[in-house]
Amino acid sequence: MEELTMRQREVLEVILTGVEREGRFPSMREIARRLRLSSPATIFQHLEALEAKGFLRRAAGRWTPAPRSRRERVVPIVGRVAAGRPLAAFEEVEGYLTPEFIGAGQGRFSVRVQGLSMRDEGILDGDYVVVDPQAAASSGDLVVAYLGAEQEATVKRLQRRAGGVELHPANPDFGVIRVPRGDPYFRLAGKVVGLMRRL
């Protein structure tokens, strides 16, 4: 990709991430928003440049990644998740994990753990957990959840109760997070399906 400008590289990265995570080509407005650009019109120019350089194809008015831009299936790292107090969730792609250890299923992503609330589960500060947003989460499963108006993210063990859900730590120094049924801000990001530690 040496022949691409920095902005073209960024546009292509957003496109490939959208295709991998959501199974569809993102709209120009979505690309502009991810890159914090005020005008989606400039995105069209970048798409045309990527097409001219062989990284995109266009047929019947629809864009698709060309074979040369497709990369080995990987798991994107989309930020940090708290094993402790919830952290503000950032969904910027920070990098990628290769899939040999878990398999890069459709839509899976990874987050870097910060904190020690899941220490007794063997999940330590700096580990990466792999999340499957399409897997059904049952009581007892490890999950990544978003909490509050700021959509802070945390990794905990889920317990479903009659009045809502509980998110349990695996460290006695931390308390249970109780979320009442109908909480408008609570959202499960997905079920934890893998763990990776860099030594």
Short mmCIF file of C-alpha atoms in Angstrom, two decimals, residues 14-15 17-18 42 49 57-58 61 63 66 91 98 118 128 151 178 198-199:
data_model
loop_
_atom_site.label_atom_id
_atom_site.label_comp_id
_atom_site.label_asym_id
_atom_site.label_seq_id
_atom_site.Cartn_x
_atom_site.Cartn_y
_atom_site.Cartn_z
CA VAL A 14 -12.34 2.33 7.60
CA ILE A 15 -13.83 0.50 4.61
CA THR A 17 -12.99 -2.60 9.01
CA GLY A 18 -16.65 -1.96 8.13
CA THR A 42 -14.47 14.59 -0.26
CA ALA A 49 -8.57 7.44 -6.26
CA ARG A 57 -14.05 -1.85 -7.60
CA ARG A 58 -17.31 -0.24 -8.67
CA GLY A 61 -23.07 2.03 -8.56
CA TRP A 63 -18.26 -0.16 -4.30
CA ALA A 66 -10.68 -5.27 -4.84
CA GLU A 91 -14.38 2.27 19.08
CA THR A 98 -4.08 -12.54 14.06
CA MET A 118 -11.21 -10.24 36.70
CA TYR A 128 -6.80 -8.90 25.09
CA GLN A 151 -21.32 4.08 27.29
CA ARG A 178 -26.38 -4.17 39.28
CA ARG A 198 1.46 -10.84 25.08
CA LEU A 199 4.44 -12.02 27.10
#
